[in-house]
Amino acid sequence: MAVGNISSRTAGVGVGLVVAFLALAFVGIRYILTQSWGLIFELAYLLILLIVFGIVADRLFIR
């Protein structure tokens, strides 16, 4: 298995994805908690967020 070099662009995009994920997770969970919707909505929101960010990361980094 070949190991490639990580460019600064790739690292920057990766950091941006992590920051965006954490920000969206924080805002979404905070909104769900203020609406008193419950744990199932929190878990569903985080699962959907993970799937979407996984697809985005796959498209950006796997070529």
PDB file of N, CA and C in Angstrom:
ATOM      1  N   MET A   1       0.843  -1.171   0.000  1.00  0.00           N
ATOM      2  CA  MET A   1       0.000   0.000   0.000  1.00  0.00           C
ATOM      3  C   MET A   1       0.891   1.237   0.000  1.00  0.00           C
ATOM      4  N   ALA A   2       0.680   2.097  -0.929  1.00  0.00           N
ATOM      5  CA  ALA A   2       1.496   3.310  -1.050  1.00  0.00           C
ATOM      6  C   ALA A   2       0.973   4.390  -0.111  1.00  0.00           C
ATOM      7  N   VAL A   3       1.892   5.122   0.454  1.00  0.00           N
ATOM      8  CA  VAL A   3       1.536   6.231   1.334  1.00  0.00           C
ATOM      9  C   VAL A   3       1.856   7.515   0.589  1.00  0.00           C
ATOM     10  N   GLY A   4       0.860   8.369   0.426  1.00  0.00           N
ATOM     11  CA  GLY A   4       1.058   9.631  -0.280  1.00  0.00           C
ATOM     12  C   GLY A   4       1.376  10.758   0.679  1.00  0.00           C
ATOM     13  N   ASN A   5       1.890  11.808   0.128  1.00  0.00           N
ATOM     14  CA  ASN A   5       2.168  13.000   0.921  1.00  0.00           C
ATOM     15  C   ASN A   5       0.891  13.799   1.109  1.00  0.00           C
ATOM     16  N   ILE A   6       0.749  14.389   2.271  1.00  0.00           N
ATOM     17  CA  ILE A   6      -0.407  15.225   2.553  1.00  0.00           C
ATOM     18  C   ILE A   6      -0.027  16.666   2.242  1.00  0.00           C
ATOM     19  N   SER A   7      -0.751  17.269   1.323  1.00  0.00           N
ATOM     20  CA  SER A   7      -0.450  18.645   0.959  1.00  0.00           C
ATOM     21  C   SER A   7      -1.105  19.598   1.944  1.00  0.00           C
ATOM     22  N   SER A   8      -0.666  20.838   1.925  1.00  0.00           N
ATOM     23  CA  SER A   8      -1.243  21.831   2.832  1.00  0.00           C
ATOM     24  C   SER A   8      -2.690  22.124   2.467  1.00  0.00           C
ATOM     25  N   ARG A   9      -3.021  22.003   1.178  1.00  0.00           N
ATOM     26  CA  ARG A   9      -4.410  22.206   0.758  1.00  0.00           C
ATOM     27  C   ARG A   9      -5.312  21.126   1.347  1.00  0.00           C
ATOM     28  N   THR A  10      -4.858  19.880   1.287  1.00  0.00           N
ATOM     29  CA  THR A  10      -5.629  18.772   1.839  1.00  0.00           C
ATOM     30  C   THR A  10      -5.800  18.922   3.342  1.00  0.00           C
ATOM     31  N   ALA A  11      -4.738  19.310   4.020  1.00  0.00           N
ATOM     32  CA  ALA A  11      -4.823  19.508   5.468  1.00  0.00           C
ATOM     33  C   ALA A  11      -5.763  20.655   5.798  1.00  0.00           C
ATOM     34  N   GLY A  12      -5.710  21.730   5.021  1.00  0.00           N
ATOM     35  CA  GLY A  12      -6.597  22.871   5.251  1.00  0.00           C
ATOM     36  C   GLY A  12      -8.056  22.519   5.065  1.00  0.00           C
ATOM     37  N   VAL A  13      -8.343  21.750   4.016  1.00  0.00           N
ATOM     38  CA  VAL A  13      -9.723  21.318   3.764  1.00  0.00           C
ATOM     39  C   VAL A  13     -10.188  20.386   4.882  1.00  0.00           C
ATOM     40  N   GLY A  14      -9.297  19.507   5.323  1.00  0.00           N
ATOM     41  CA  GLY A  14      -9.645  18.592   6.418  1.00  0.00           C
ATOM     42  C   GLY A  14      -9.968  19.333   7.704  1.00  0.00           C
ATOM     43  N   VAL A  15      -9.157  20.321   8.019  1.00  0.00           N
ATOM     44  CA  VAL A  15      -9.410  21.128   9.228  1.00  0.00           C
ATOM     45  C   VAL A  15     -10.718  21.897   9.075  1.00  0.00           C
ATOM     46  N   GLY A  16     -10.973  22.415   7.887  1.00  0.00           N
ATOM     47  CA  GLY A  16     -12.231  23.120   7.636  1.00  0.00           C
ATOM     48  C   GLY A  16     -13.439  22.214   7.816  1.00  0.00           C
ATOM     49  N   LEU A  17     -13.329  20.975   7.347  1.00  0.00           N
ATOM     50  CA  LEU A  17     -14.431  20.020   7.522  1.00  0.00           C
ATOM     51  C   LEU A  17     -14.673  19.706   8.995  1.00  0.00           C
ATOM     52  N   VAL A  18     -13.597  19.543   9.746  1.00  0.00           N
ATOM     53  CA  VAL A  18     -13.744  19.245  11.175  1.00  0.00           C
ATOM     54  C   VAL A  18     -14.390  20.421  11.904  1.00  0.00           C
ATOM     55  N   VAL A  19     -13.948  21.623  11.602  1.00  0.00           N
ATOM     56  CA  VAL A  19     -14.522  22.811  12.247  1.00  0.00           C
ATOM     57  C   VAL A  19     -15.991  22.969  11.870  1.00  0.00           C
ATOM     58  N   ALA A  20     -16.313  22.769  10.593  1.00  0.00           N
ATOM     59  CA  ALA A  20     -17.708  22.871  10.155  1.00  0.00           C
ATOM     60  C   ALA A  20     -18.573  21.806  10.822  1.00  0.00           C
ATOM     61  N   PHE A  21     -18.053  20.583  10.920  1.00  0.00           N
ATOM     62  CA  PHE A  21     -18.810  19.520  11.566  1.00  0.00           C
ATOM     63  C   PHE A  21     -19.089  19.855  13.030  1.00  0.00           C
ATOM     64  N   LEU A  22     -18.061  20.300  13.745  1.00  0.00           N
ATOM     65  CA  LEU A  22     -18.247  20.635  15.157  1.00  0.00           C
ATOM     66  C   LEU A  22     -19.209  21.797  15.339  1.00  0.00           C
ATOM     67  N   ALA A  23     -19.120  22.806  14.476  1.00  0.00           N
ATOM     68  CA  ALA A  23     -20.023  23.951  14.578  1.00  0.00           C
ATOM     69  C   ALA A  23     -21.466  23.537  14.316  1.00  0.00           C
ATOM     70  N   LEU A  24     -21.679  22.762  13.250  1.00  0.00           N
ATOM     71  CA  LEU A  24     -23.040  22.310  12.949  1.00  0.00           C
ATOM     72  C   LEU A  24     -23.582  21.374  14.033  1.00  0.00           C
ATOM     73  N   ALA A  25     -22.726  20.518  14.567  1.00  0.00           N
ATOM     74  CA  ALA A  25     -23.156  19.626  15.643  1.00  0.00           C
ATOM     75  C   ALA A  25     -23.558  20.436  16.869  1.00  0.00           C
ATOM     76  N   PHE A  26     -22.749  21.433  17.232  1.00  0.00           N
ATOM     77  CA  PHE A  26     -23.054  22.254  18.403  1.00  0.00           C
ATOM     78  C   PHE A  26     -24.362  23.021  18.221  1.00  0.00           C
ATOM     79  N   VAL A  27     -24.515  23.674  17.070  1.00  0.00           N
ATOM     80  CA  VAL A  27     -25.724  24.468  16.821  1.00  0.00           C
ATOM     81  C   VAL A  27     -26.954  23.570  16.753  1.00  0.00           C
ATOM     82  N   GLY A  28     -26.829  22.442  16.072  1.00  0.00           N
ATOM     83  CA  GLY A  28     -27.977  21.545  15.947  1.00  0.00           C
ATOM     84  C   GLY A  28     -28.414  20.944  17.268  1.00  0.00           C
ATOM     85  N   ILE A  29     -27.448  20.472  18.049  1.00  0.00           N
ATOM     86  CA  ILE A  29     -27.787  19.887  19.350  1.00  0.00           C
ATOM     87  C   ILE A  29     -28.370  20.943  20.284  1.00  0.00           C
ATOM     88  N   ARG A  30     -27.802  22.137  20.234  1.00  0.00           N
ATOM     89  CA  ARG A  30     -28.331  23.223  21.081  1.00  0.00           C
ATOM     90  C   ARG A  30     -29.778  23.547  20.704  1.00  0.00           C
ATOM     91  N   TYR A  31     -30.074  23.587  19.399  1.00  0.00           N
ATOM     92  CA  TYR A  31     -31.441  23.851  18.942  1.00  0.00           C
ATOM     93  C   TYR A  31     -32.385  22.737  19.371  1.00  0.00           C
ATOM     94  N   ILE A  32     -31.946  21.494  19.210  1.00  0.00           N
ATOM     95  CA  ILE A  32     -32.787  20.361  19.594  1.00  0.00           C
ATOM     96  C   ILE A  32     -33.062  20.385  21.094  1.00  0.00           C
ATOM     97  N   LEU A  33     -32.051  20.718  21.886  1.00  0.00           N
ATOM     98  CA  LEU A  33     -32.250  20.782  23.335  1.00  0.00           C
ATOM     99  C   LEU A  33     -33.196  21.903  23.734  1.00  0.00           C
ATOM    100  N   THR A  34     -33.131  23.046  23.059  1.00  0.00           N
ATOM    101  CA  THR A  34     -34.045  24.150  23.401  1.00  0.00           C
ATOM    102  C   THR A  34     -35.473  23.824  23.003  1.00  0.00           C
ATOM    103  N   GLN A  35     -35.653  22.979  21.992  1.00  0.00           N
ATOM    104  CA  GLN A  35     -37.002  22.591  21.578  1.00  0.00           C
ATOM    105  C   GLN A  35     -37.548  21.416  22.391  1.00  0.00           C
ATOM    106  N   SER A  36     -36.700  20.805  23.206  1.00  0.00           N
ATOM    107  CA  SER A  36     -37.084  19.657  24.045  1.00  0.00           C
ATOM    108  C   SER A  36     -37.627  18.498  23.208  1.00  0.00           C
ATOM    109  N   TRP A  37     -36.957  18.204  22.095  1.00  0.00           N
ATOM    110  CA  TRP A  37     -37.405  17.119  21.231  1.00  0.00           C
ATOM    111  C   TRP A  37     -36.952  15.760  21.718  1.00  0.00           C
ATOM    112  N   GLY A  38     -35.867  15.679  22.433  1.00  0.00           N
ATOM    113  CA  GLY A  38     -35.448  14.410  22.996  1.00  0.00           C
ATOM    114  C   GLY A  38     -34.199  13.822  22.371  1.00  0.00           C
ATOM    115  N   LEU A  39     -33.750  12.746  22.996  1.00  0.00           N
ATOM    116  CA  LEU A  39     -32.491  12.104  22.635  1.00  0.00           C
ATOM    117  C   LEU A  39     -32.511  11.488  21.240  1.00  0.00           C
ATOM    118  N   ILE A  40     -33.638  10.933  20.813  1.00  0.00           N
ATOM    119  CA  ILE A  40     -33.688  10.271  19.517  1.00  0.00           C
ATOM    120  C   ILE A  40     -33.425  11.253  18.387  1.00  0.00           C
ATOM    121  N   PHE A  41     -33.894  12.491  18.529  1.00  0.00           N
ATOM    122  CA  PHE A  41     -33.649  13.502  17.512  1.00  0.00           C
ATOM    123  C   PHE A  41     -32.180  13.928  17.506  1.00  0.00           C
ATOM    124  N   GLU A  42     -31.575  14.003  18.691  1.00  0.00           N
ATOM    125  CA  GLU A  42     -30.150  14.333  18.768  1.00  0.00           C
ATOM    126  C   GLU A  42     -29.313  13.270  18.069  1.00  0.00           C
ATOM    127  N   LEU A  43     -29.598  12.016  18.358  1.00  0.00           N
ATOM    128  CA  LEU A  43     -28.844  10.924  17.748  1.00  0.00           C
ATOM    129  C   LEU A  43     -29.067  10.854  16.238  1.00  0.00           C
ATOM    130  N   ALA A  44     -30.306  11.061  15.802  1.00  0.00           N
ATOM    131  CA  ALA A  44     -30.603  11.046  14.374  1.00  0.00           C
ATOM    132  C   ALA A  44     -29.882  12.190  13.665  1.00  0.00           C
ATOM    133  N   TYR A  45     -29.882  13.368  14.277  1.00  0.00           N
ATOM    134  CA  TYR A  45     -29.201  14.524  13.691  1.00  0.00           C
ATOM    135  C   TYR A  45     -27.704  14.255  13.554  1.00  0.00           C
ATOM    136  N   LEU A  46     -27.086  13.732  14.602  1.00  0.00           N
ATOM    137  CA  LEU A  46     -25.651  13.453  14.547  1.00  0.00           C
ATOM    138  C   LEU A  46     -25.326  12.360  13.530  1.00  0.00           C
ATOM    139  N   LEU A  47     -26.172  11.351  13.428  1.00  0.00           N
ATOM    140  CA  LEU A  47     -25.955  10.286  12.459  1.00  0.00           C
ATOM    141  C   LEU A  47     -26.034  10.817  11.031  1.00  0.00           C
ATOM    142  N   ILE A  48     -27.037  11.626  10.746  1.00  0.00           N
ATOM    143  CA  ILE A  48     -27.176  12.219   9.417  1.00  0.00           C
ATOM    144  C   ILE A  48     -25.994  13.137   9.121  1.00  0.00           C
ATOM    145  N   LEU A  49     -25.584  13.917  10.107  1.00  0.00           N
ATOM    146  CA  LEU A  49     -24.445  14.812   9.936  1.00  0.00           C
ATOM    147  C   LEU A  49     -23.168  14.019   9.642  1.00  0.00           C
ATOM    148  N   LEU A  50     -22.963  12.917  10.352  1.00  0.00           N
ATOM    149  CA  LEU A  50     -21.791  12.068  10.101  1.00  0.00           C
ATOM    150  C   LEU A  50     -21.817  11.472   8.700  1.00  0.00           C
ATOM    151  N   ILE A  51     -22.978  11.028   8.257  1.00  0.00           N
ATOM    152  CA  ILE A  51     -23.088  10.445   6.922  1.00  0.00           C
ATOM    153  C   ILE A  51     -22.788  11.485   5.852  1.00  0.00           C
ATOM    154  N   VAL A  52     -23.359  12.669   5.991  1.00  0.00           N
ATOM    155  CA  VAL A  52     -23.136  13.726   5.003  1.00  0.00           C
ATOM    156  C   VAL A  52     -21.666  14.132   4.960  1.00  0.00           C
ATOM    157  N   PHE A  53     -21.053  14.334   6.125  1.00  0.00           N
ATOM    158  CA  PHE A  53     -19.652  14.718   6.143  1.00  0.00           C
ATOM    159  C   PHE A  53     -18.755  13.575   5.672  1.00  0.00           C
ATOM    160  N   GLY A  54     -19.157  12.342   5.891  1.00  0.00           N
ATOM    161  CA  GLY A  54     -18.408  11.210   5.368  1.00  0.00           C
ATOM    162  C   GLY A  54     -18.427  11.173   3.850  1.00  0.00           C
ATOM    163  N   ILE A  55     -19.578  11.452   3.261  1.00  0.00           N
ATOM    164  CA  ILE A  55     -19.689  11.498   1.806  1.00  0.00           C
ATOM    165  C   ILE A  55     -18.856  12.641   1.240  1.00  0.00           C
ATOM    166  N   VAL A  56     -18.930  13.808   1.871  1.00  0.00           N
ATOM    167  CA  VAL A  56     -18.149  14.967   1.413  1.00  0.00           C
ATOM    168  C   VAL A  56     -16.650  14.674   1.508  1.00  0.00           C
ATOM    169  N   ALA A  57     -16.214  14.122   2.614  1.00  0.00           N
ATOM    170  CA  ALA A  57     -14.792  13.800   2.780  1.00  0.00           C
ATOM    171  C   ALA A  57     -14.339  12.762   1.774  1.00  0.00           C
ATOM    172  N   ASP A  58     -15.193  11.779   1.501  1.00  0.00           N
ATOM    173  CA  ASP A  58     -14.862  10.761   0.513  1.00  0.00           C
ATOM    174  C   ASP A  58     -14.687  11.378  -0.868  1.00  0.00           C
ATOM    175  N   ARG A  59     -15.571  12.266  -1.237  1.00  0.00           N
ATOM    176  CA  ARG A  59     -15.490  12.916  -2.548  1.00  0.00           C
ATOM    177  C   ARG A  59     -14.270  13.821  -2.650  1.00  0.00           C
ATOM    178  N   LEU A  60     -13.891  14.470  -1.565  1.00  0.00           N
ATOM    179  CA  LEU A  60     -12.758  15.397  -1.596  1.00  0.00           C
ATOM    180  C   LEU A  60     -11.403  14.695  -1.553  1.00  0.00           C
ATOM    181  N   PHE A  61     -11.285  13.651  -0.737  1.00  0.00           N
ATOM    182  CA  PHE A  61      -9.970  13.084  -0.465  1.00  0.00           C
ATOM    183  C   PHE A  61      -9.669  11.782  -1.181  1.00  0.00           C
ATOM    184  N   ILE A  62     -10.675  11.019  -1.566  1.00  0.00           N
ATOM    185  CA  ILE A  62     -10.450   9.728  -2.217  1.00  0.00           C
ATOM    186  C   ILE A  62     -10.612   9.939  -3.718  1.00  0.00           C
ATOM    187  N   ARG A  63      -9.532   9.747  -4.450  1.00  0.00           N
ATOM    188  CA  ARG A  63      -9.602   9.929  -5.909  1.00  0.00           C
ATOM    189  C   ARG A  63      -9.089   8.707  -6.597  1.00  0.00           C
TER     190      ARG A  63
END
